Coordinates of C-alpha atoms in Angstrom, one line a residue:
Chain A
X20 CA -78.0 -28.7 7.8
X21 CA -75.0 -30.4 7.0
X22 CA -71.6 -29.0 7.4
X23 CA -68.6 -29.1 5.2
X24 CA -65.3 -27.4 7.4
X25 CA -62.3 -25.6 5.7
X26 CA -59.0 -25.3 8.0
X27 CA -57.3 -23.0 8.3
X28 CA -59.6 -19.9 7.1
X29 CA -56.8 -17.8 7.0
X30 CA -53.0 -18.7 5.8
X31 CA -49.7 -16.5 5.3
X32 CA -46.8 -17.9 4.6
X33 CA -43.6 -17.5 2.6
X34 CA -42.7 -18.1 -0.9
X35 CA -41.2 -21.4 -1.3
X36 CA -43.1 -22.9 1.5
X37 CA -45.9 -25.9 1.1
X38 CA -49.4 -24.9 2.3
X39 CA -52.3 -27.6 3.3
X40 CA -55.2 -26.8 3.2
X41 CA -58.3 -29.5 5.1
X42 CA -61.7 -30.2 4.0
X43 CA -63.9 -31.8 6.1
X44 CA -67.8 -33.1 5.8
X45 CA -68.6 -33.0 9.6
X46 CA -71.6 -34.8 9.8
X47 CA -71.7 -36.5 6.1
X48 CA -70.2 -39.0 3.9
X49 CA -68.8 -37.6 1.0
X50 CA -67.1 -39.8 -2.1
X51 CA -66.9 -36.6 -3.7
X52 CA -65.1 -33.6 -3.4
X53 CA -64.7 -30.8 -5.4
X54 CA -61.6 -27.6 -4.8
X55 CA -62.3 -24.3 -6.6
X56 CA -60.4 -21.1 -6.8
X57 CA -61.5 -17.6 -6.6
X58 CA -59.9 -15.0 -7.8
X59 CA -60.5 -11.5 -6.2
X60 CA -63.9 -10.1 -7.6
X61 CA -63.9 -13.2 -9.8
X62 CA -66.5 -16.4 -9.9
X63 CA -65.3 -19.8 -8.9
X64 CA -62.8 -22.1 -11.0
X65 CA -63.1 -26.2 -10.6
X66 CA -59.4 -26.8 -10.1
X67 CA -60.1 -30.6 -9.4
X68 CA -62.3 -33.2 -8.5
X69 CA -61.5 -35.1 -5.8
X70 CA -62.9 -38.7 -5.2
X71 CA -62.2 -40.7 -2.1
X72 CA -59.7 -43.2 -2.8
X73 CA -58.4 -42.7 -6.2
X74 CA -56.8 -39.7 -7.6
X75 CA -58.0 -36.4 -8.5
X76 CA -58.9 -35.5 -12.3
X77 CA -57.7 -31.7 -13.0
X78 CA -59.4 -29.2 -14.8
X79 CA -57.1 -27.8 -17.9
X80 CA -54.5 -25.7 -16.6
X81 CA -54.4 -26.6 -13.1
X82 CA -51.1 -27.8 -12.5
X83 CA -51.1 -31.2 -10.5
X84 CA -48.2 -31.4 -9.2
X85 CA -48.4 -28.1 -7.6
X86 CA -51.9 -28.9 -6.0
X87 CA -51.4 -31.7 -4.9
X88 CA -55.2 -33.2 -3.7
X89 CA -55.3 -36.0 -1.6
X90 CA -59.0 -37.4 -0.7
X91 CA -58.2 -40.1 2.2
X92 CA -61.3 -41.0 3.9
X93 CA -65.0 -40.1 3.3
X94 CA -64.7 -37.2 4.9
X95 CA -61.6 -35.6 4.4
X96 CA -59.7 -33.8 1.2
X97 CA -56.1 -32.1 1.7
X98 CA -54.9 -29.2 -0.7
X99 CA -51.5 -29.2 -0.9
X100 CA -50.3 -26.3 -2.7
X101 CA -46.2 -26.6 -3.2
X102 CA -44.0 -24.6 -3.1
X103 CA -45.9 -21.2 -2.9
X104 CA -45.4 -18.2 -5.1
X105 CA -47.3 -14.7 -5.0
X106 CA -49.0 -15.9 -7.9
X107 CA -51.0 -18.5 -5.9
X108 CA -52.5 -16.2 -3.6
X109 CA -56.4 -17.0 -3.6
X110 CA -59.3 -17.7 -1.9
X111 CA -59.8 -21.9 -2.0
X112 CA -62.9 -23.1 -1.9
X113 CA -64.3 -26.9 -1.4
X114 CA -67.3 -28.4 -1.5
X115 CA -68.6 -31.7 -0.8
X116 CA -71.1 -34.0 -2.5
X117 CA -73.2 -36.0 0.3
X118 CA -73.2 -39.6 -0.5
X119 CA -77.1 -39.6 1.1
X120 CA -78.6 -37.2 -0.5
X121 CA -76.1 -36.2 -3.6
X122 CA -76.4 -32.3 -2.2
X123 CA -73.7 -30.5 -2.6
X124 CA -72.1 -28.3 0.4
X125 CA -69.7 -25.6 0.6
X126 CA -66.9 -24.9 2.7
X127 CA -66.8 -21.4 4.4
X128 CA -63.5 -21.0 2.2
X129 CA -59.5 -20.4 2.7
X130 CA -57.8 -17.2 2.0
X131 CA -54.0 -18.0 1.2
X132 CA -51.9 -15.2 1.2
X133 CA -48.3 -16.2 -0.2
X134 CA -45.0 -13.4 0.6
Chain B
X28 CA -69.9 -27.6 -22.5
X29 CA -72.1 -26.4 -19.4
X30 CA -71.8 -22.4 -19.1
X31 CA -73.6 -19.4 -17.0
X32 CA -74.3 -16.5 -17.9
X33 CA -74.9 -13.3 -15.6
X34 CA -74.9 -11.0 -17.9
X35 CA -75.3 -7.4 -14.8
X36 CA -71.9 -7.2 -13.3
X37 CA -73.6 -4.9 -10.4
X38 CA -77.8 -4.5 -9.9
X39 CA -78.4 -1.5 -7.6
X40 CA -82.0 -1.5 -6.2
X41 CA -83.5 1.1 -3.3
X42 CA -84.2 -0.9 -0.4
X43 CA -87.8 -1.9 0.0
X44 CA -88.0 -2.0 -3.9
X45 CA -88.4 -5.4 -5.7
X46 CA -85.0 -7.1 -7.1
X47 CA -83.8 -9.3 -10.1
X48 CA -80.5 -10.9 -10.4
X49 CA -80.1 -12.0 -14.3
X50 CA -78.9 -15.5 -15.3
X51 CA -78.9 -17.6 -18.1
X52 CA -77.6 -21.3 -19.1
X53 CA -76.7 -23.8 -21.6
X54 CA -76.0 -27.4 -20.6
X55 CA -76.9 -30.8 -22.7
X56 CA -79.5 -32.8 -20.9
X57 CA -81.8 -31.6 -18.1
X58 CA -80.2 -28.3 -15.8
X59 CA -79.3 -28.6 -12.1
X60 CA -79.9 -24.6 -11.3
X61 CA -78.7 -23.6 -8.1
X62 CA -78.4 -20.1 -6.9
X63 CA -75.5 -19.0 -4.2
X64 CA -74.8 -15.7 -2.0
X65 CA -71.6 -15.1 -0.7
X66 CA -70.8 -12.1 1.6
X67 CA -66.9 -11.1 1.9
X68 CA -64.6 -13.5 3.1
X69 CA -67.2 -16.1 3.2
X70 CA -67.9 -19.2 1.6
X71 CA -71.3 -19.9 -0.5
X72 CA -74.4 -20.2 0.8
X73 CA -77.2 -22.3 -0.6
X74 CA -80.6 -19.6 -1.4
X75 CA -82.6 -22.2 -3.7
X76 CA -82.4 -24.9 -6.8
X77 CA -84.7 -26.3 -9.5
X78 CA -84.0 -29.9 -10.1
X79 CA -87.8 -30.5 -11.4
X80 CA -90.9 -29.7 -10.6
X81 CA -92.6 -26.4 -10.7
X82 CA -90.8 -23.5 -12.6
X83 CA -91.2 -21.4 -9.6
X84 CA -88.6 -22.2 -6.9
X85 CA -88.6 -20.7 -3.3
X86 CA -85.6 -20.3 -1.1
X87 CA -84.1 -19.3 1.9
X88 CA -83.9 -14.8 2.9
X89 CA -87.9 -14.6 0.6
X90 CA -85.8 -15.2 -2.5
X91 CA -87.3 -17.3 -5.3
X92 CA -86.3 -17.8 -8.9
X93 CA -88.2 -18.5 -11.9
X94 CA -86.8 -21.8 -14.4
X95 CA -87.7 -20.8 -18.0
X96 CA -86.9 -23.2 -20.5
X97 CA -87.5 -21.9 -23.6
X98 CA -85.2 -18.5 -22.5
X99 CA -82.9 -21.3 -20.9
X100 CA -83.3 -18.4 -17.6
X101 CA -82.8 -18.7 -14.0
X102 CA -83.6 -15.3 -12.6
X103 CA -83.6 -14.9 -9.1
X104 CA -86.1 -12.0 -7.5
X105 CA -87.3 -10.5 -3.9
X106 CA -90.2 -8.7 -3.6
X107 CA -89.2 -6.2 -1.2
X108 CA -84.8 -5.8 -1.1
X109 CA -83.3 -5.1 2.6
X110 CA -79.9 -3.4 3.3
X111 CA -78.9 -6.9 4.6
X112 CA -79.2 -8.8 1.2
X113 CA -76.2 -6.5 -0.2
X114 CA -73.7 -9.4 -1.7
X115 CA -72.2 -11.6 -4.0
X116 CA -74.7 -13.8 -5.9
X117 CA -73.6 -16.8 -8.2
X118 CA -75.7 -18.6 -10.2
X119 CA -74.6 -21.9 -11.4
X120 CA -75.7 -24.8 -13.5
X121 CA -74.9 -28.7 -13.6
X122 CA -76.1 -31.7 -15.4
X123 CA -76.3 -35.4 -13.9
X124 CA -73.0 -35.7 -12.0
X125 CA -70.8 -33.1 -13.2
X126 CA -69.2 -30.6 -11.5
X127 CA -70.7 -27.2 -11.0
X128 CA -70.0 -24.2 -13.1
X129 CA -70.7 -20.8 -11.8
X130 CA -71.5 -18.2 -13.5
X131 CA -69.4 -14.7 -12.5
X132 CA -71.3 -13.2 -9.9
X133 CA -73.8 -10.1 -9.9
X134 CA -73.0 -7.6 -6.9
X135 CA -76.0 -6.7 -5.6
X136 CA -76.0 -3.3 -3.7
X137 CA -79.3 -2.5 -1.5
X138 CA -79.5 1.2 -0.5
X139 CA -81.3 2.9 2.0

């Protein structure tokens, strides 16, 4: 099946600093990507949708110039998440929309872990 | 607005014992169901969807789920539940092209 990789898995870093995050659709095309957040013990939360070329459309509340969301090629999206607090400690998700089929595939995920 | 509900926060069943994870929608025009497990520190994996078709949907592990419109319900179920199926389960709901939205999550706990 097809793959969608999340780099890196696992991220510590200290408050202040800028954190990317890469999702990548290893053996699809994807004009769509989509970045969710999960909270500990929580479900998912769209933070944005990401489509290649043009610029990402927020969900309310999701601050965009703190996750910053970059979608470059057709098989690559960045998460940028700036200037790091506590707060923004998560588990990041992606998923990508295959431009075949129109399946959807996950990422195995990204745990941030902010200082 | 599209929403999900999963209405069992936790569903303990005895291993060996038949299981149902609870979920209902509401989305304008035709549901995208999809149902998703996630173990801890994983991402999502795919178990089954009903796009059309027959209400009765088989997926991946012996899981299957039942799409009843008039109860706008998308339970999934296992005949027989093994230690192994212990997880996260998300059930979530899209319409044409929009994004999907999840529902919570139901622990499931199998037991020995």
């Amino acid at each position: 099946g097809a793959v969608v990789s999340q780099h890196p898995s696992w991220v510590i870093c200290k408050s202040g600093t800028s954190v990317k995050i890469e999702c990548r659709s290893l053996d699809f095309q994807a004009t769509t990507m989509f970045w969710y957040r999960q909270f500990p013990k929580q479900s998912l939360m769209l933070m944005a949708t990401s489509n290649e070329g043009s610029k990402a459309t927020y969900e309310q509340g999701v601050e965009k110039d703190k996750f910053l969301i970059n979608h470059a090629s057709l098989t690559l999206s960045t998460l940028t998440v700036t200037s790091a607090h506590p707060e923004d400690s998560s588990f990041y998700i992606c998923s990508a929309r295959s431009m075949g089929s129109g399946e959807l595939f996950f990422g195995e995920g990204s745990r941030l872990t902010v200082l | 607005a599209q929403s999900v509900a999963q209405p069992e926060d936790q569903v303990n069943v005895a291993e060996g014992n038949p299981l149902t994870v609870k979920c209902t929608y509401s989305v304008s025009g035709n549901p995208y169901l999809f149902w998703y497990v996630q173990y801890p520190n994983r991402g999502l994996q795919f178990l089954l969807k009903y796009i059309t078709g027959d209400n009765l949907v088989k997926g991946s592990y012996g899981f299957e789920a039942e799409f009843n419109k008039s109860q706008t319900s998308f339970h999934l179920k296992k005949p027989s539940a093994l230690v192994s199926d212990s997880a996260l389960y998300f059930c979530a709901v899209r319409s044409g092209n929009t994004p999907l939205v999840f529902g919570k999550g139901t622990r499931l706990s199998v037991i020995a």
